[in-house]
């Protein structure tokens, strides 16, 4: 079956003398016609073929054999003996001594003076500056490190047990503070102070001037004698088994991140405060302390420990191990390898060309004469 497609038209002159009037006229048109043709093609087909081969392999065969093994055992044998042990005993001895219990009395003296005070006023100035900002980039790096593997070993360690003896004394200690006396309100110059509003965070400055101020004397410290213990240690040897750790090195692949630092320019709004300095006279009070010494001797009962050495008989039980040899039969499985030949099928792929028929369409151009309406040609 052919398909017709119009490609274009070419106008032609009248074919006869009758074409000058309103007689029938024709024109030629180029058309494309497709013709079907049968074509033989080839395609590749894969097929699986099998080849027989002989293989040799080793097959394990297990056998049971009877064997004997000899081992040694230790049998405990207990023996009792007596040894002499020396030990020390602490006996208290009370003595009377006199210690210096002198103390200092501190008296406060209030003095009034005047000083020059310089204060500054801060004025904000906003400027734009370029600052360098450094940022870091993480890059992974693989390294081989050694990890410590810990193994525990028991070893004997001799330690000393401590016994304590109190050889303290009395020392001065502050047990309380006596508040100072409060004076009535009087007119006094108050310097400027700055406070921060907790709600808004704004710093507020109070102007200087005269105000009614209530003054309070500094407090007095109350000192009392208290006993300060002083423990003296006496060492007693003692042997025990203590675990000890042995460290071994093991290689480990470790990935760590290497930091690379880069720099870039960033605009920053900087608020700079301009300082203006002023000077004013401010009266102030100085409290000076005068120390007076009061001498005092206090008798003290001192307990001293006297060491005495004594001897006693202590029974000791000794356990020694006697070595004995024993024989024990046991079964062992022995593995032997036997050679075995087998035939197997080995697959492989074979390619071949298979023909098949395909239909294609071939284009062809033909000239066709088409009639033209003679009235339309005259009007033109």
Short mmCIF file of C-alpha atoms in Angstrom, two decimals, residues 67-289:
data_model
loop_
_atom_site.label_atom_id
_atom_site.label_comp_id
_atom_site.label_asym_id
_atom_site.label_seq_id
_atom_site.Cartn_x
_atom_site.Cartn_y
_atom_site.Cartn_z
CA UNK A 67 47.08 -41.77 73.08
CA UNK A 68 48.38 -41.17 76.63
CA UNK A 69 49.45 -37.93 78.27
CA UNK A 70 51.36 -37.44 81.50
CA UNK A 71 50.77 -34.46 83.81
CA UNK A 72 51.94 -33.41 87.24
CA UNK A 73 49.70 -32.41 90.16
CA UNK A 74 50.55 -30.65 93.43
CA UNK A 75 49.19 -32.10 96.73
CA UNK A 76 49.14 -29.74 99.76
CA UNK A 77 50.90 -30.88 103.01
CA UNK A 78 50.19 -28.76 106.14
CA UNK A 79 52.82 -28.28 108.93
CA UNK A 80 52.43 -26.29 112.20
CA UNK A 81 55.30 -24.42 113.97
CA UNK A 82 55.71 -21.61 116.54
CA UNK A 83 57.54 -18.30 116.08
CA UNK A 84 58.25 -15.32 118.37
CA UNK A 85 56.66 -12.01 117.41
CA UNK A 86 57.64 -8.60 118.77
CA UNK A 87 55.04 -5.82 118.92
CA UNK A 88 54.79 -2.32 120.42
CA UNK A 89 52.18 -0.90 122.83
CA UNK A 90 51.38 2.80 123.28
CA UNK A 91 50.95 3.92 126.98
CA UNK A 92 49.54 7.43 127.67
CA UNK A 93 51.49 9.82 130.01
CA UNK A 94 49.77 13.09 131.09
CA UNK A 95 51.94 16.24 131.62
CA UNK A 96 51.06 19.87 132.52
CA UNK A 97 52.54 22.62 130.32
CA UNK A 98 52.01 26.37 130.02
CA UNK A 99 51.31 27.83 126.59
CA UNK A 100 51.20 31.42 125.42
CA UNK A 101 47.55 32.50 125.01
CA UNK A 102 48.27 36.16 124.29
CA UNK A 103 45.84 37.84 121.92
CA UNK A 104 45.56 41.09 119.94
CA UNK A 105 42.80 43.70 120.38
CA UNK A 106 42.04 45.73 117.22
CA UNK A 107 40.69 49.32 117.64
CA UNK A 108 39.34 51.34 114.69
CA UNK A 109 40.21 55.07 114.15
CA UNK A 110 38.07 57.01 111.61
CA UNK A 111 39.75 59.92 109.69
CA UNK A 112 38.21 62.33 107.14
CA UNK A 113 40.19 63.49 104.04
CA UNK A 114 39.57 64.92 100.56
CA UNK A 115 40.80 63.58 97.23
CA UNK A 116 40.58 64.49 93.56
CA UNK A 117 38.38 62.14 91.52
CA UNK A 118 38.60 61.94 87.76
CA UNK A 119 35.58 60.62 85.88
CA UNK A 120 34.94 60.13 82.19
CA UNK A 121 31.93 60.60 79.93
CA UNK A 122 31.52 58.08 77.10
CA UNK A 123 30.12 59.24 73.69
CA UNK A 124 29.36 56.50 71.09
CA UNK A 125 30.82 56.82 67.55
CA UNK A 126 29.80 54.22 64.90
CA UNK A 127 32.43 53.28 62.26
CA UNK A 128 32.59 50.64 59.52
CA UNK A 129 35.74 48.56 59.46
CA UNK A 130 36.91 45.54 57.52
CA UNK A 131 38.12 42.66 59.65
CA UNK A 132 39.63 39.36 58.68
CA UNK A 133 37.49 36.35 59.54
CA UNK A 134 39.13 32.97 59.71
CA UNK A 135 37.12 29.80 59.14
CA UNK A 136 38.19 26.18 59.24
CA UNK A 137 37.65 23.30 56.79
CA UNK A 138 37.89 19.69 58.00
CA UNK A 139 39.80 17.22 55.76
CA UNK A 140 39.98 13.49 56.68
CA UNK A 141 43.46 11.94 56.99
CA UNK A 142 43.99 8.21 57.61
CA UNK A 143 46.88 7.33 59.93
CA UNK A 144 48.19 4.19 61.58
CA UNK A 145 48.46 4.48 65.34
CA UNK A 146 49.22 2.01 68.09
CA UNK A 147 46.63 1.19 70.75
CA UNK A 148 47.60 0.05 74.22
CA UNK A 149 46.28 -3.39 75.26
CA UNK A 150 46.33 -3.90 79.01
CA UNK A 151 47.05 -7.27 80.68
CA UNK A 152 46.82 -7.80 84.46
CA UNK A 153 49.60 -9.62 86.41
CA UNK A 154 49.54 -10.31 90.18
CA UNK A 155 52.71 -9.36 92.13
CA UNK A 156 53.42 -9.15 95.90
CA UNK A 157 53.56 -5.63 97.37
CA UNK A 158 54.56 -4.76 100.93
CA UNK A 159 52.66 -1.80 102.38
CA UNK A 160 52.64 -0.14 105.77
CA UNK A 161 49.52 0.27 107.90
CA UNK A 162 49.34 3.61 109.68
CA UNK A 163 48.35 4.12 113.34
CA UNK A 164 47.70 7.72 114.42
CA UNK A 165 48.50 9.51 117.75
CA UNK A 166 47.01 12.93 118.53
CA UNK A 167 49.71 15.53 119.47
CA UNK A 168 47.66 18.69 118.83
CA UNK A 169 47.51 22.12 120.50
CA UNK A 170 45.15 25.07 121.04
CA UNK A 171 44.96 27.74 118.28
CA UNK A 172 43.03 31.00 117.78
CA UNK A 173 39.88 30.74 115.68
CA UNK A 174 37.26 33.36 114.71
CA UNK A 175 33.89 32.10 116.03
CA UNK A 176 31.74 35.16 115.24
CA UNK A 177 31.54 38.79 114.16
CA UNK A 178 30.19 41.55 116.44
CA UNK A 179 28.33 44.17 114.33
CA UNK A 180 29.45 47.80 114.58
CA UNK A 181 27.42 50.70 115.92
CA UNK A 182 25.14 52.69 113.57
CA UNK A 183 25.22 56.53 113.60
CA UNK A 184 22.26 58.75 112.81
CA UNK A 185 21.70 60.24 109.31
CA UNK A 186 23.72 63.32 108.40
CA UNK A 187 24.20 65.45 105.32
CA UNK A 188 27.14 64.19 103.18
CA UNK A 189 28.43 64.50 99.61
CA UNK A 190 27.57 61.37 97.51
CA UNK A 191 29.69 60.62 94.35
CA UNK A 192 28.02 59.57 91.10
CA UNK A 193 27.07 55.90 90.81
CA UNK A 194 26.13 53.68 87.84
CA UNK A 195 23.33 51.10 87.98
CA UNK A 196 22.04 48.59 85.38
CA UNK A 197 18.31 48.19 84.76
CA UNK A 198 17.70 44.36 84.89
CA UNK A 199 14.67 44.62 82.58
CA UNK A 200 16.22 46.66 79.74
CA UNK A 201 19.99 46.30 80.41
CA UNK A 202 20.52 50.11 80.14
CA UNK A 203 23.25 51.67 82.33
CA UNK A 204 21.91 54.62 84.37
CA UNK A 205 24.16 57.21 86.11
CA UNK A 206 23.08 58.97 89.34
CA UNK A 207 24.22 62.59 89.58
CA UNK A 208 26.59 63.57 92.46
CA UNK A 209 25.42 65.85 95.27
CA UNK A 210 24.52 66.17 98.94
CA UNK A 211 22.31 63.49 100.53
CA UNK A 212 21.34 62.17 103.99
CA UNK A 213 23.61 59.15 104.70
CA UNK A 214 23.47 56.64 107.60
CA UNK A 215 26.95 55.35 108.61
CA UNK A 216 27.79 52.08 110.39
CA UNK A 217 31.03 51.26 112.21
CA UNK A 218 32.98 48.20 110.94
CA UNK A 219 32.24 44.91 112.74
CA UNK A 220 34.58 43.35 115.37
CA UNK A 221 35.81 39.74 115.14
CA UNK A 222 35.40 37.40 118.19
CA UNK A 223 38.42 35.10 118.68
CA UNK A 224 38.29 31.84 120.75
CA UNK A 225 40.84 29.16 121.55
CA UNK A 226 40.07 25.75 119.98
CA UNK A 227 41.92 22.43 119.99
CA UNK A 228 43.81 21.65 116.74
CA UNK A 229 44.57 17.90 116.40
CA UNK A 230 47.99 16.71 115.17
CA UNK A 231 48.04 13.01 114.23
CA UNK A 232 51.43 11.21 114.24
CA UNK A 233 51.54 8.08 112.06
CA UNK A 234 53.18 4.75 113.08
CA UNK A 235 53.88 2.41 110.12
CA UNK A 236 53.13 -1.38 110.32
CA UNK A 237 54.37 -3.51 107.32
CA UNK A 238 51.82 -5.75 105.50
CA UNK A 239 52.32 -7.87 102.34
CA UNK A 240 49.50 -8.49 99.83
CA UNK A 241 49.06 -9.47 96.16
CA UNK A 242 48.38 -6.43 93.94
CA UNK A 243 47.33 -6.64 90.28
CA UNK A 244 49.74 -4.94 87.87
CA UNK A 245 48.82 -3.96 84.32
CA UNK A 246 51.16 -4.71 81.39
CA UNK A 247 50.64 -2.60 78.26
CA UNK A 248 51.15 -3.97 74.70
CA UNK A 249 51.14 -1.95 71.47
CA UNK A 250 48.56 -2.89 68.72
CA UNK A 251 48.45 -1.05 65.32
CA UNK A 252 45.09 0.60 64.57
CA UNK A 253 43.90 2.50 61.50
CA UNK A 254 42.71 5.92 62.72
CA UNK A 255 40.97 8.56 60.63
CA UNK A 256 41.46 12.08 61.94
CA UNK A 257 40.19 15.37 60.61
CA UNK A 258 42.87 17.92 59.63
CA UNK A 259 41.79 21.53 60.03
CA UNK A 260 42.68 23.95 57.21
CA UNK A 261 42.31 27.62 58.04
CA UNK A 262 41.13 30.23 55.46
CA UNK A 263 40.80 34.01 55.79
CA UNK A 264 38.17 36.35 54.31
CA UNK A 265 37.32 40.06 54.64
CA UNK A 266 34.05 40.90 56.48
CA UNK A 267 32.61 44.43 56.99
CA UNK A 268 31.84 45.13 60.68
CA UNK A 269 29.97 48.00 62.33
CA UNK A 270 32.18 49.17 65.25
CA UNK A 271 30.84 51.41 67.99
CA UNK A 272 33.72 53.41 69.48
CA UNK A 273 33.27 55.36 72.72
CA UNK A 274 34.99 58.78 72.89
CA UNK A 275 36.20 59.49 76.42
CA UNK A 276 36.07 62.97 78.05
CA UNK A 277 37.87 63.30 81.39
CA UNK A 278 36.77 65.67 84.25
CA UNK A 279 38.12 66.36 87.77
CA UNK A 280 36.18 66.98 91.03
CA UNK A 281 36.86 67.13 94.80
CA UNK A 282 35.38 64.22 96.81
CA UNK A 283 35.50 63.96 100.65
CA UNK A 284 36.07 60.46 102.05
CA UNK A 285 36.55 58.74 105.43
CA UNK A 286 39.44 56.36 106.23
CA UNK A 287 39.19 53.71 108.95
CA UNK A 288 42.62 52.86 110.44
CA UNK A 289 43.05 49.91 112.78
#
